[in-house]
mmCIF file of C-alpha atoms in Angstrom:
data_model
loop_
_atom_site.group_PDB
_atom_site.id
_atom_site.type_symbol
_atom_site.label_atom_id
_atom_site.label_comp_id
_atom_site.label_asym_id
_atom_site.label_seq_id
_atom_site.Cartn_x
_atom_site.Cartn_y
_atom_site.Cartn_z
ATOM 1 C CA MET A 1085 4.559 11.327 33.003
ATOM 2 C CA THR A 1086 7.690 11.587 30.908
ATOM 3 C CA ASN A 1087 9.500 10.280 33.970
ATOM 4 C CA ARG A 1088 8.055 6.838 33.656
ATOM 5 C CA GLU A 1089 8.668 6.736 29.940
ATOM 6 C CA THR A 1090 12.324 7.708 30.199
ATOM 7 C CA GLU A 1091 12.969 5.658 33.318
ATOM 8 C CA TRP A 1092 11.343 2.488 32.059
ATOM 9 C CA SER A 1093 12.765 2.711 28.585
ATOM 10 C CA ALA A 1094 16.244 3.206 30.050
ATOM 11 C CA LEU A 1095 15.752 0.133 32.238
ATOM 12 C CA LEU A 1096 14.532 -1.937 29.292
ATOM 13 C CA GLN A 1097 17.371 -0.757 27.129
ATOM 14 C CA ALA A 1098 19.846 -1.908 29.755
ATOM 15 C CA ALA A 1099 17.858 -5.132 30.136
ATOM 16 C CA ASP A 1100 18.043 -5.830 26.400
ATOM 17 C CA ALA A 1101 21.784 -5.376 26.600
ATOM 18 C CA GLY A 1102 21.811 -8.247 29.093
ATOM 19 C CA ASP A 1103 21.456 -6.438 32.421
ATOM 20 C CA GLY A 1104 19.181 -8.749 34.400
ATOM 21 C CA ARG A 1105 19.094 -6.405 37.382
ATOM 22 C CA ALA A 1106 17.774 -3.554 35.263
ATOM 23 C CA TYR A 1107 15.106 -5.916 33.999
ATOM 24 C CA ALA A 1108 14.172 -6.908 37.541
ATOM 25 C CA ARG A 1109 13.946 -3.218 38.454
ATOM 26 C CA PHE A 1110 11.685 -2.616 35.482
ATOM 27 C CA LEU A 1111 9.393 -5.468 36.521
ATOM 28 C CA HIS A 1112 9.351 -4.233 40.118
ATOM 29 C CA ALA A 1113 8.551 -0.726 38.911
ATOM 30 C CA ILE A 1114 5.586 -1.775 36.790
ATOM 31 C CA THR A 1115 4.187 -4.248 39.325
ATOM 32 C CA PRO A 1116 2.423 -1.776 41.638
ATOM 33 C CA VAL A 1117 0.972 0.061 38.662
ATOM 34 C CA LEU A 1118 -0.339 -3.142 37.108
ATOM 35 C CA ARG A 1119 -1.599 -4.341 40.483
ATOM 36 C CA GLY A 1120 -3.521 -1.104 40.791
ATOM 37 C CA ILE A 1121 -5.128 -1.609 37.419
ATOM 38 C CA VAL A 1122 -6.079 -5.206 38.188
ATOM 39 C CA ARG A 1123 -7.517 -4.341 41.587
ATOM 40 C CA ALA A 1124 -9.424 -1.352 40.351
ATOM 41 C CA ARG A 1125 -11.017 -3.383 37.538
ATOM 42 C CA GLY A 1126 -11.572 -6.597 39.412
ATOM 43 C CA ARG A 1127 -13.515 -5.645 42.500
ATOM 44 C CA ASN A 1128 -15.754 -8.692 42.024
ATOM 45 C CA LEU A 1129 -12.855 -11.093 42.181
ATOM 46 C CA ALA A 1130 -11.035 -12.468 45.189
ATOM 47 C CA PRO A 1131 -7.683 -10.849 46.107
ATOM 48 C CA ASP A 1132 -5.929 -14.151 45.289
ATOM 49 C CA ASP A 1133 -7.247 -13.842 41.755
ATOM 50 C CA HIS A 1134 -5.868 -10.318 41.554
ATOM 51 C CA GLU A 1135 -2.370 -11.502 42.271
ATOM 52 C CA ASP A 1136 -2.772 -14.389 39.799
ATOM 53 C CA ILE A 1137 -3.910 -11.995 37.077
ATOM 54 C CA LEU A 1138 -1.050 -9.640 37.872
ATOM 55 C CA GLN A 1139 1.360 -12.540 37.492
ATOM 56 C CA GLU A 1140 -0.247 -13.534 34.195
ATOM 57 C CA VAL A 1141 0.284 -9.995 32.926
ATOM 58 C CA LEU A 1142 3.903 -9.983 34.097
ATOM 59 C CA LEU A 1143 4.490 -13.331 32.427
ATOM 60 C CA ALA A 1144 2.972 -12.049 29.186
ATOM 61 C CA ILE A 1145 5.158 -8.956 29.260
ATOM 62 C CA HIS A 1146 8.133 -11.223 29.784
ATOM 63 C CA ALA A 1147 7.108 -13.731 27.113
ATOM 64 C CA LYS A 1148 6.517 -10.948 24.584
ATOM 65 C CA ARG A 1149 9.451 -8.830 25.646
ATOM 66 C CA HIS A 1150 11.044 -9.155 22.205
ATOM 67 C CA THR A 1151 8.053 -7.463 20.519
ATOM 68 C CA ARG A 1152 9.002 -4.051 21.888
ATOM 69 C CA ASP A 1153 10.248 -1.627 19.298
ATOM 70 C CA ALA A 1154 13.422 -0.158 20.785
ATOM 71 C CA ALA A 1155 12.888 2.995 18.719
ATOM 72 C CA ALA A 1156 9.322 3.560 19.969
ATOM 73 C CA PRO A 1157 8.005 4.646 23.389
ATOM 74 C CA VAL A 1158 7.645 1.932 26.026
ATOM 75 C CA LEU A 1159 4.325 2.984 27.516
ATOM 76 C CA PRO A 1160 2.020 2.318 24.528
ATOM 77 C CA TRP A 1161 3.618 -1.100 24.138
ATOM 78 C CA LEU A 1162 3.092 -1.791 27.799
ATOM 79 C CA TYR A 1163 -0.559 -0.616 27.756
ATOM 80 C CA ALA A 1164 -1.281 -2.761 24.733
ATOM 81 C CA ILE A 1165 0.003 -5.911 26.448
ATOM 82 C CA ALA A 1166 -1.509 -5.072 29.833
ATOM 83 C CA ARG A 1167 -4.884 -4.286 28.333
ATOM 84 C CA HIS A 1168 -4.923 -7.403 26.214
ATOM 85 C CA LYS A 1169 -3.969 -9.684 29.099
ATOM 86 C CA VAL A 1170 -6.153 -8.066 31.739
ATOM 87 C CA VAL A 1171 -9.226 -8.253 29.513
ATOM 88 C CA ASP A 1172 -8.313 -11.833 28.633
ATOM 89 C CA ALA A 1173 -7.751 -12.861 32.259
ATOM 90 C CA PHE A 1174 -11.039 -11.389 33.415
ATOM 91 C CA ARG A 1175 -12.887 -12.964 30.526
ATOM 92 C CA ARG A 1176 -11.535 -16.375 31.422
ATOM 93 C CA ARG A 1177 -12.768 -15.885 34.965
ATOM 94 C CA GLY A 1178 -16.196 -15.071 33.668
ATOM 95 C CA THR A 1179 -16.068 -11.369 34.430
ATOM 96 C CA ALA A 1180 -16.358 -9.083 31.470
ATOM 97 C CA VAL A 1181 -14.216 -6.030 31.937
ATOM 98 C CA HIS A 1182 -14.438 -2.841 30.020
ATOM 99 C CA LEU A 1183 -11.034 -1.307 29.742
ATOM 100 C CA PRO A 1184 -11.061 1.843 27.659
ATOM 101 C CA ILE A 1185 -7.642 2.839 26.424
ATOM 102 C CA GLU A 1186 -8.027 6.304 27.908
ATOM 103 C CA ASP A 1187 -8.518 4.919 31.433
ATOM 104 C CA LEU A 1188 -5.633 2.562 31.142
ATOM 105 C CA ALA A 1189 -3.406 5.287 29.811
ATOM 106 C CA GLU A 1190 -4.414 7.388 32.782
ATOM 107 C CA ASP A 1191 -3.545 4.607 35.202
ATOM 108 C CA LEU A 1192 -0.192 4.012 33.623
ATOM 109 C CA LEU A 1193 0.620 7.648 33.178
ATOM 110 C CA ALA A 1194 -0.570 8.663 36.621
ATOM 111 C CA ASP A 1195 1.766 10.829 38.583
ATOM 112 C CA PRO A 1196 4.658 8.662 39.670
ATOM 113 C CA ASP A 1197 3.878 9.371 43.320
ATOM 114 C CA PRO A 1198 3.384 6.091 45.125
ATOM 115 C CA ASP A 1199 -0.299 5.477 44.694
ATOM 116 C CA LEU A 1200 -2.794 4.227 47.165
ATOM 117 C CA LEU A 1201 -2.673 0.730 45.785
ATOM 118 C CA ALA A 1202 1.054 0.384 46.026
ATOM 119 C CA LEU A 1203 0.876 1.634 49.570
ATOM 120 C CA ARG A 1204 -1.710 -0.909 50.540
ATOM 121 C CA ASP A 1205 0.947 -3.529 50.847
ATOM 122 C CA SER A 1206 3.057 -1.488 53.055
ATOM 123 C CA ASN A 1207 2.154 -2.353 56.599
ATOM 124 C CA ARG A 1208 5.464 -1.032 57.742
ATOM 125 C CA LEU A 1209 4.543 2.400 56.426
ATOM 126 C CA ILE A 1210 1.144 2.247 58.044
ATOM 127 C CA GLY A 1211 2.860 1.418 61.292
ATOM 128 C CA GLN A 1212 4.627 4.758 61.144
ATOM 129 C CA LEU A 1213 1.338 6.641 61.206
ATOM 130 C CA ASP A 1214 -0.454 7.650 64.367
ATOM 131 C CA PRO A 1215 -2.805 4.862 65.529
ATOM 132 C CA ARG A 1216 -6.043 6.479 64.450
ATOM 133 C CA ALA A 1217 -4.733 7.317 60.960
ATOM 134 C CA ALA A 1218 -3.345 3.800 60.661
ATOM 135 C CA GLN A 1219 -6.736 2.375 61.602
ATOM 136 C CA ILE A 1220 -8.458 4.495 58.933
ATOM 137 C CA VAL A 1221 -5.983 3.558 56.197
ATOM 138 C CA ARG A 1222 -6.276 -0.147 57.032
ATOM 139 C CA ALA A 1223 -10.055 -0.039 57.155
ATOM 140 C CA VAL A 1224 -10.547 1.868 53.906
ATOM 141 C CA SER A 1225 -7.589 0.834 51.785
ATOM 142 C CA ILE A 1226 -7.148 -2.754 52.834
ATOM 143 C CA GLU A 1227 -10.472 -3.943 54.241
ATOM 144 C CA GLY A 1228 -12.347 -1.915 51.673
ATOM 145 C CA GLU A 1229 -14.794 -0.293 54.096
ATOM 146 C CA THR A 1230 -16.434 2.936 53.059
ATOM 147 C CA PRO A 1231 -15.445 6.140 54.895
ATOM 148 C CA ALA A 1232 -19.014 6.276 56.267
ATOM 149 C CA GLU A 1233 -18.669 2.830 57.873
ATOM 150 C CA VAL A 1234 -15.322 3.718 59.381
ATOM 151 C CA GLY A 1235 -16.683 7.028 60.601
ATOM 152 C CA GLY A 1236 -19.600 5.263 62.269
ATOM 153 C CA ARG A 1237 -17.211 3.029 64.147
ATOM 154 C CA LEU A 1238 -14.794 5.766 65.153
ATOM 155 C CA GLY A 1239 -17.391 8.406 65.876
ATOM 156 C CA MET A 1240 -16.273 10.648 63.013
ATOM 157 C CA THR A 1241 -18.175 12.143 60.118
ATOM 158 C CA ASP A 1242 -17.756 10.720 56.643
ATOM 159 C CA GLY A 1243 -15.965 13.917 55.575
ATOM 160 C CA ALA A 1244 -13.583 13.862 58.514
ATOM 161 C CA VAL A 1245 -12.620 10.274 57.664
ATOM 162 C CA ARG A 1246 -11.937 11.247 54.064
ATOM 163 C CA VAL A 1247 -9.760 14.148 55.148
ATOM 164 C CA ALA A 1248 -7.875 11.982 57.644
ATOM 165 C CA LEU A 1249 -7.375 9.298 54.995
ATOM 166 C CA HIS A 1250 -6.122 11.804 52.486
ATOM 167 C CA ARG A 1251 -3.631 13.231 54.977
ATOM 168 C CA ALA A 1252 -2.481 9.787 56.011
ATOM 169 C CA LEU A 1253 -1.839 8.800 52.406
ATOM 170 C CA GLN A 1254 0.066 12.008 51.815
ATOM 171 C CA ARG A 1255 2.117 11.314 54.876
ATOM 172 C CA MET A 1256 2.857 7.793 53.630
ATOM 173 C CA ALA A 1257 3.807 9.115 50.210
ATOM 174 C CA ALA A 1258 6.185 11.539 51.879
ATOM 175 C CA LEU A 1259 7.678 8.682 53.927
ATOM 176 C CA VAL A 1260 8.285 6.666 50.756
ATOM 177 C CA LYS A 1261 9.895 9.593 49.018
ATOM 178 C CA GLY A 1262 12.107 10.184 52.048
ATOM 179 C CA GLU A 1263 13.244 6.567 51.873
ATOM 180 C CA ASP A 1264 14.013 6.766 48.190
ATOM 181 C CA ARG A 1265 16.524 9.508 48.680
ATOM 182 C CA MET B 1362 4.179 -18.211 43.908
ATOM 183 C CA LYS B 1363 4.957 -14.822 45.263
ATOM 184 C CA THR B 1364 5.196 -12.022 42.732
ATOM 185 C CA ASP B 1365 8.676 -11.041 43.896
ATOM 186 C CA ASP B 1366 9.909 -14.594 43.355
ATOM 187 C CA LEU B 1367 8.321 -14.608 39.917
ATOM 188 C CA ILE B 1368 10.123 -11.398 39.009
ATOM 189 C CA ALA B 1369 13.417 -12.791 40.248
ATOM 190 C CA ALA B 1370 12.912 -15.911 38.129
ATOM 191 C CA LEU B 1371 12.010 -13.903 35.040
ATOM 192 C CA ALA B 1372 14.944 -11.536 35.453
ATOM 193 C CA ALA B 1373 17.354 -14.468 35.593
ATOM 194 C CA GLN B 1374 16.523 -15.426 32.015
ATOM 195 C CA PRO B 1375 18.650 -14.194 29.125
ATOM 196 C CA ALA B 1376 17.465 -11.275 26.979
ATOM 197 C CA PRO B 1377 15.648 -12.456 23.847
ATOM 198 C CA GLN B 1378 16.434 -11.616 20.247
ATOM 199 C CA PRO B 1379 14.316 -8.560 19.363
ATOM 200 C CA LEU B 1380 11.619 -8.931 16.743
ATOM 201 C CA TRP B 1381 12.559 -7.532 13.326
ATOM 202 C CA LEU B 1382 9.478 -6.849 11.235
ATOM 203 C CA PRO B 1383 11.177 -6.807 7.797
ATOM 204 C CA GLY B 1384 12.531 -10.263 8.657
ATOM 205 C CA LEU B 1385 8.997 -11.548 9.236
ATOM 206 C CA ALA B 1386 7.858 -9.987 5.955
ATOM 207 C CA LEU B 1387 10.758 -11.553 4.064
ATOM 208 C CA ARG B 1388 9.984 -14.985 5.434
ATOM 209 C CA ILE B 1389 6.306 -14.740 4.525
ATOM 210 C CA ILE B 1390 6.963 -13.401 1.022
ATOM 211 C CA GLY B 1391 9.736 -15.965 0.527
ATOM 212 C CA ILE B 1392 7.427 -18.905 1.241
ATOM 213 C CA THR B 1393 4.670 -17.393 -0.916
ATOM 214 C CA ALA B 1394 7.077 -16.831 -3.817
ATOM 215 C CA LEU B 1395 8.365 -20.371 -3.449
ATOM 216 C CA ALA B 1396 4.822 -21.777 -3.690
ATOM 217 C CA CYS B 1397 4.226 -19.710 -6.860
ATOM 218 C CA VAL B 1398 7.509 -20.833 -8.432
ATOM 219 C CA VAL B 1399 6.761 -24.501 -7.733
ATOM 220 C CA PHE B 1400 3.291 -24.059 -9.249
ATOM 221 C CA LEU B 1401 4.682 -22.368 -12.368
ATOM 222 C CA LEU B 1402 7.377 -25.028 -12.724
ATOM 223 C CA VAL B 1403 4.745 -27.750 -12.620
ATOM 224 C CA LEU B 1404 2.004 -26.224 -14.781
ATOM 225 C CA GLY B 1405 4.026 -23.578 -16.602
ATOM 226 C CA PRO B 1406 3.088 -19.958 -17.354
ATOM 227 C CA ARG B 1407 0.700 -19.279 -20.236
ATOM 228 C CA ALA B 1408 2.361 -19.777 -23.619
ATOM 229 C CA ASP B 1409 1.636 -16.258 -24.866
ATOM 230 C CA LEU B 1410 2.667 -14.540 -21.638
ATOM 231 C CA ALA B 1411 5.150 -12.083 -23.152
ATOM 232 C CA ALA B 1412 2.731 -11.043 -25.887
ATOM 233 C CA ALA B 1413 -0.236 -10.803 -23.504
ATOM 234 C CA LEU B 1414 1.612 -8.591 -21.045
ATOM 235 C CA ILE B 1415 1.375 -5.583 -23.345
ATOM 236 C CA ARG B 1416 -2.380 -5.456 -22.717
ATOM 237 C CA PRO B 1417 -3.292 -3.310 -19.712
ATOM 238 C CA GLU B 1418 -5.960 -5.650 -18.378
ATOM 239 C CA VAL B 1419 -3.511 -8.542 -18.413
ATOM 240 C CA VAL B 1420 -0.910 -6.428 -16.633
ATOM 241 C CA MET B 1421 -3.527 -5.441 -14.057
ATOM 242 C CA LYS B 1422 -4.378 -9.093 -13.451
ATOM 243 C CA THR B 1423 -0.842 -9.540 -12.098
ATOM 244 C CA ALA B 1424 -0.146 -6.058 -10.742
ATOM 245 C CA LEU B 1425 -3.308 -5.724 -8.694
ATOM 246 C CA PRO B 1426 -2.863 -8.855 -6.535
ATOM 247 C CA ALA B 1427 0.826 -7.970 -6.220
ATOM 248 C CA LEU B 1428 -0.161 -4.569 -4.843
ATOM 249 C CA ILE B 1429 -2.663 -6.112 -2.429
ATOM 250 C CA CYS B 1430 -0.031 -8.614 -1.314
ATOM 251 C CA THR B 1431 2.504 -5.870 -0.625
ATOM 252 C CA ILE B 1432 0.130 -3.696 1.385
ATOM 253 C CA ALA B 1433 -1.403 -6.622 3.298
ATOM 254 C CA LEU B 1434 2.017 -8.047 4.073
ATOM 255 C CA TRP B 1435 3.176 -4.840 5.684
ATOM 256 C CA LEU B 1436 -0.089 -4.469 7.604
ATOM 257 C CA ALA B 1437 0.174 -8.103 8.736
ATOM 258 C CA VAL B 1438 3.700 -7.903 10.112
ATOM 259 C CA ARG B 1439 2.879 -4.677 11.931
ATOM 260 C CA GLN B 1440 0.297 -6.703 13.857
ATOM 261 C CA ALA B 1441 3.155 -8.722 15.325
ATOM 262 C CA ARG B 1442 3.779 -5.935 17.815
ATOM 263 C CA PRO B 1443 1.084 -5.380 20.439
ATOM 264 C CA ARG B 1444 -0.955 -2.389 19.347
ATOM 265 C CA LEU B 1445 -3.533 -0.249 21.077
ATOM 266 C CA HIS B 1446 -5.197 0.556 17.766
ATOM 267 C CA PRO B 1447 -4.818 -2.569 15.673
ATOM 268 C CA ARG B 1448 -7.073 -1.251 12.917
ATOM 269 C CA ALA B 1449 -4.944 1.802 12.217
ATOM 270 C CA GLY B 1450 -3.548 1.719 8.680
ATOM 271 C CA LEU B 1451 -6.179 -0.620 7.239
ATOM 272 C CA ALA B 1452 -7.389 2.218 5.030
ATOM 273 C CA GLY B 1453 -4.314 1.541 2.904
ATOM 274 C CA LEU B 1454 -6.222 -1.392 1.436
ATOM 275 C CA ALA B 1455 -8.819 0.978 -0.001
ATOM 276 C CA LEU B 1456 -6.472 1.857 -2.856
ATOM 277 C CA PRO B 1457 -6.247 -1.615 -4.457
ATOM 278 C CA LEU B 1458 -9.892 -2.334 -3.647
ATOM 279 C CA GLY B 1459 -10.876 0.897 -5.380
ATOM 280 C CA ILE B 1460 -8.777 -0.011 -8.417
ATOM 281 C CA ALA B 1461 -10.368 -3.479 -8.500
ATOM 282 C CA LEU B 1462 -13.855 -2.020 -8.339
ATOM 283 C CA GLY B 1463 -13.039 0.543 -11.042
ATOM 284 C CA LEU B 1464 -11.595 -2.143 -13.275
ATOM 285 C CA TRP B 1465 -14.685 -4.292 -12.854
ATOM 286 C CA LEU B 1466 -17.098 -1.450 -13.569
ATOM 287 C CA LEU B 1467 -15.098 -0.278 -16.581
ATOM 288 C CA ALA B 1468 -15.093 -3.774 -18.059
ATOM 289 C CA PHE B 1469 -18.797 -4.127 -17.351
ATOM 290 C CA ALA B 1470 -19.547 -0.846 -19.108
ATOM 291 C CA THR B 1471 -17.358 -1.453 -22.155
ATOM 292 C CA ARG B 1472 -18.242 -5.069 -22.913
ATOM 293 C CA ALA B 1473 -21.231 -6.247 -24.875
ATOM 294 C CA PRO B 1474 -23.813 -7.814 -22.534
ATOM 295 C CA GLU B 1475 -23.347 -11.304 -23.971
ATOM 296 C CA ALA B 1476 -19.550 -11.085 -23.655
ATOM 297 C CA ARG B 1477 -19.553 -10.044 -20.008
ATOM 298 C CA PHE B 1478 -19.916 -13.374 -18.256
ATOM 299 C CA ALA B 1479 -19.488 -15.744 -21.194
ATOM 300 C CA ASP B 1480 -16.295 -17.203 -19.730
ATOM 301 C CA VAL B 1481 -17.864 -18.153 -16.410
ATOM 302 C CA THR B 1482 -18.048 -21.931 -16.764
ATOM 303 C CA PRO B 1483 -17.787 -24.557 -14.032
ATOM 304 C CA PRO B 1484 -14.375 -25.850 -15.196
ATOM 305 C CA ALA B 1485 -12.975 -22.304 -15.427
ATOM 306 C CA LEU B 1486 -14.217 -21.505 -11.921
ATOM 307 C CA ALA B 1487 -12.935 -24.762 -10.479
ATOM 308 C CA GLU B 1488 -9.540 -24.157 -12.031
ATOM 309 C CA CYS B 1489 -9.278 -20.561 -10.861
ATOM 310 C CA LEU B 1490 -10.614 -21.010 -7.321
ATOM 311 C CA GLY B 1491 -9.070 -24.427 -6.828
ATOM 312 C CA LEU B 1492 -5.570 -23.514 -7.927
ATOM 313 C CA ILE B 1493 -5.406 -20.211 -6.033
ATOM 314 C CA LEU B 1494 -6.608 -21.987 -2.876
ATOM 315 C CA LEU B 1495 -4.077 -24.746 -3.460
ATOM 316 C CA ILE B 1496 -1.146 -22.352 -3.919
ATOM 317 C CA SER B 1497 -2.263 -20.304 -0.882
ATOM 318 C CA ALA B 1498 -2.636 -23.157 1.569
ATOM 319 C CA LEU B 1499 0.967 -23.604 2.642
ATOM 320 C CA PRO B 1500 2.001 -19.907 2.603
ATOM 321 C CA ALA B 1501 -1.088 -18.882 4.594
ATOM 322 C CA THR B 1502 -0.419 -21.559 7.215
ATOM 323 C CA MET B 1503 3.229 -20.594 7.465
ATOM 324 C CA ALA B 1504 2.393 -16.895 7.647
ATOM 325 C CA LEU B 1505 0.229 -17.576 10.693
ATOM 326 C CA ARG B 1506 3.027 -19.565 12.286
ATOM 327 C CA ILE B 1507 5.497 -16.794 11.604
ATOM 328 C CA LEU B 1508 3.175 -14.272 13.267
ATOM 329 C CA GLN B 1509 2.953 -16.503 16.340
ATOM 330 C CA ARG B 1510 6.281 -15.122 17.436
ATOM 331 C CA GLY B 1511 4.638 -11.735 17.748
ATOM 332 C CA ALA B 1512 1.983 -10.516 20.138
ATOM 333 C CA PRO B 1513 -0.986 -9.412 18.031
ATOM 334 C CA THR B 1514 -3.627 -7.699 20.134
ATOM 335 C CA ALA B 1515 -6.212 -8.450 17.438
ATOM 336 C CA PRO B 1516 -5.515 -12.112 16.572
ATOM 337 C CA ALA B 1517 -8.353 -12.519 14.052
ATOM 338 C CA LEU B 1518 -7.370 -9.366 12.201
ATOM 339 C CA ALA B 1519 -3.718 -10.368 12.181
ATOM 340 C CA GLY B 1520 -4.720 -13.776 10.815
ATOM 341 C CA ALA B 1521 -6.911 -12.193 8.147
ATOM 342 C CA LEU B 1522 -4.101 -9.918 6.987
ATOM 343 C CA ALA B 1523 -1.640 -12.815 6.894
ATOM 344 C CA GLY B 1524 -4.150 -14.784 4.796
ATOM 345 C CA LEU B 1525 -4.796 -11.817 2.549
ATOM 346 C CA ALA B 1526 -1.076 -11.297 1.924
ATOM 347 C CA SER B 1527 -0.451 -14.985 1.167
ATOM 348 C CA SER B 1528 -3.498 -15.499 -1.052
ATOM 349 C CA ALA B 1529 -2.938 -12.257 -2.975
ATOM 350 C CA GLY B 1530 0.657 -13.396 -3.466
ATOM 351 C CA ALA B 1531 -0.614 -16.785 -4.658
ATOM 352 C CA ALA B 1532 -3.021 -15.054 -7.069
ATOM 353 C CA THR B 1533 -0.112 -13.007 -8.437
ATOM 354 C CA GLY B 1534 1.741 -16.187 -9.325
ATOM 355 C CA TYR B 1535 -1.409 -17.880 -10.633
ATOM 356 C CA SER B 1536 -2.145 -14.896 -12.908
ATOM 357 C CA LEU B 1537 0.919 -15.766 -15.025
ATOM 358 C CA PHE B 1538 -0.690 -19.126 -15.811
ATOM 359 C CA CYS B 1539 -4.302 -17.995 -16.121
ATOM 360 C CA MET B 1540 -5.798 -17.328 -19.568
ATOM 361 C CA GLN B 1541 -8.861 -15.433 -18.338
ATOM 362 C CA ASP B 1542 -8.149 -11.800 -19.190
ATOM 363 C CA ASN B 1543 -11.630 -10.435 -18.614
ATOM 364 C CA PRO B 1544 -11.592 -8.262 -15.457
ATOM 365 C CA LEU B 1545 -15.201 -9.267 -14.833
ATOM 366 C CA PHE B 1546 -13.874 -12.795 -14.442
ATOM 367 C CA TYR B 1547 -10.613 -12.305 -12.635
ATOM 368 C CA VAL B 1548 -11.605 -9.502 -10.287
ATOM 369 C CA THR B 1549 -14.608 -11.522 -9.190
ATOM 370 C CA TRP B 1550 -13.061 -14.975 -8.900
ATOM 371 C CA TYR B 1551 -9.556 -14.089 -7.760
ATOM 372 C CA GLY B 1552 -11.382 -11.909 -5.277
ATOM 373 C CA ALA B 1553 -13.516 -14.837 -4.159
ATOM 374 C CA ALA B 1554 -10.499 -17.114 -3.688
ATOM 375 C CA ILE B 1555 -8.611 -14.414 -1.788
ATOM 376 C CA GLY B 1556 -11.706 -13.757 0.316
ATOM 377 C CA ILE B 1557 -12.050 -17.439 1.257
ATOM 378 C CA VAL B 1558 -8.400 -17.685 2.358
ATOM 379 C CA THR B 1559 -8.643 -14.380 4.248
ATOM 380 C CA LEU B 1560 -11.736 -15.508 6.106
ATOM 381 C CA ALA B 1561 -10.297 -18.933 6.927
ATOM 382 C CA SER B 1562 -7.090 -17.293 8.155
ATOM 383 C CA ALA B 1563 -9.079 -14.921 10.346
ATOM 384 C CA VAL B 1564 -10.736 -17.901 12.013
ATOM 385 C CA ALA B 1565 -7.418 -19.752 12.303
ATOM 386 C CA GLY B 1566 -5.731 -16.577 13.581
ATOM 387 C CA SER B 1567 -8.248 -16.111 16.358
ATOM 388 C CA ARG B 1568 -7.078 -19.487 17.689
ATOM 389 C CA MET B 1569 -3.451 -19.739 16.639
ATOM 390 C CA LEU B 1570 -2.475 -16.159 17.431
ATOM 391 C CA ARG B 1571 -3.912 -16.040 20.925
ATOM 392 C CA TRP B 1572 -1.339 -15.497 23.647
#
């Protein structure tokens, strides 16, 4: 939790001093988190819309970059912008979204382990799993099937699918961590 | 556009000048003070100003809007940063509002019934409301423009506070010209003028301060 705060504020501090690469790293670091928030809130919208909304939020963060108080924590500033823009973007697409501060804070403060949503994009990682686990992750995380549906197709119980999914995601998280080092 | 390309494009841009809240406040108060000075240069302060200023209710007529202006100005510029709880701090306005209410009630209780609202005449009202609205117009508009550089997460509230600060500032300047020293008059009608500007600025803010 404090990790994100210190890491992101260090990146932004460097960015404000003119380090464009630190700024790019900051934007890359917040992207999966924001994408997760947008996807989790916008299940009724098409995936293309999700990426558009994410980009709107990133643009807003960029456009309002100067409003950050260098002496204050980064995360509340970031939630305030993200919340404002996500609510706004959904409203303009005709979908009301309820975004309580507590939930958003939870999303942003979540353990910095690579989360499910960030991993969704990572076909390469999925390819490193055994075929059955890869099939389950793709079906549930990307195609959005329920564990029961997947279980029906693979001849597994709902519970067994959940366990397999959980293990696969842990394995993927471990792979990501291994790569980071 | 792919998100990675977007990030690369954004990161290539130079770092902006950080927002400095006291700077915003100074610009807003500067324009408001300028409007008051121009008004007083044109119409002039009341002739007996120095003598009148020893009376507490005359002092309050100037001090109270000045206090509201100061508090509202600080609350307004704080809205320039995105906030999760934009309403936090608004309770600070309870102090001047409480003083205004107390002043009104005290005047009501101590004045003879026929003297309470004797000075409420159409020309007096037109002068008071009209001139405060006139002095406020430019500062309130500029205050909204100045806040546009920020990122208020409650645009209507930010607009209202900007309008409140500018119109209370305008009323402060107007009070040096105004001959109505009855708190029943000035609390009510300065209050009405300030309320109109605040409301109009809230509506304008909800459009102009969207981002």
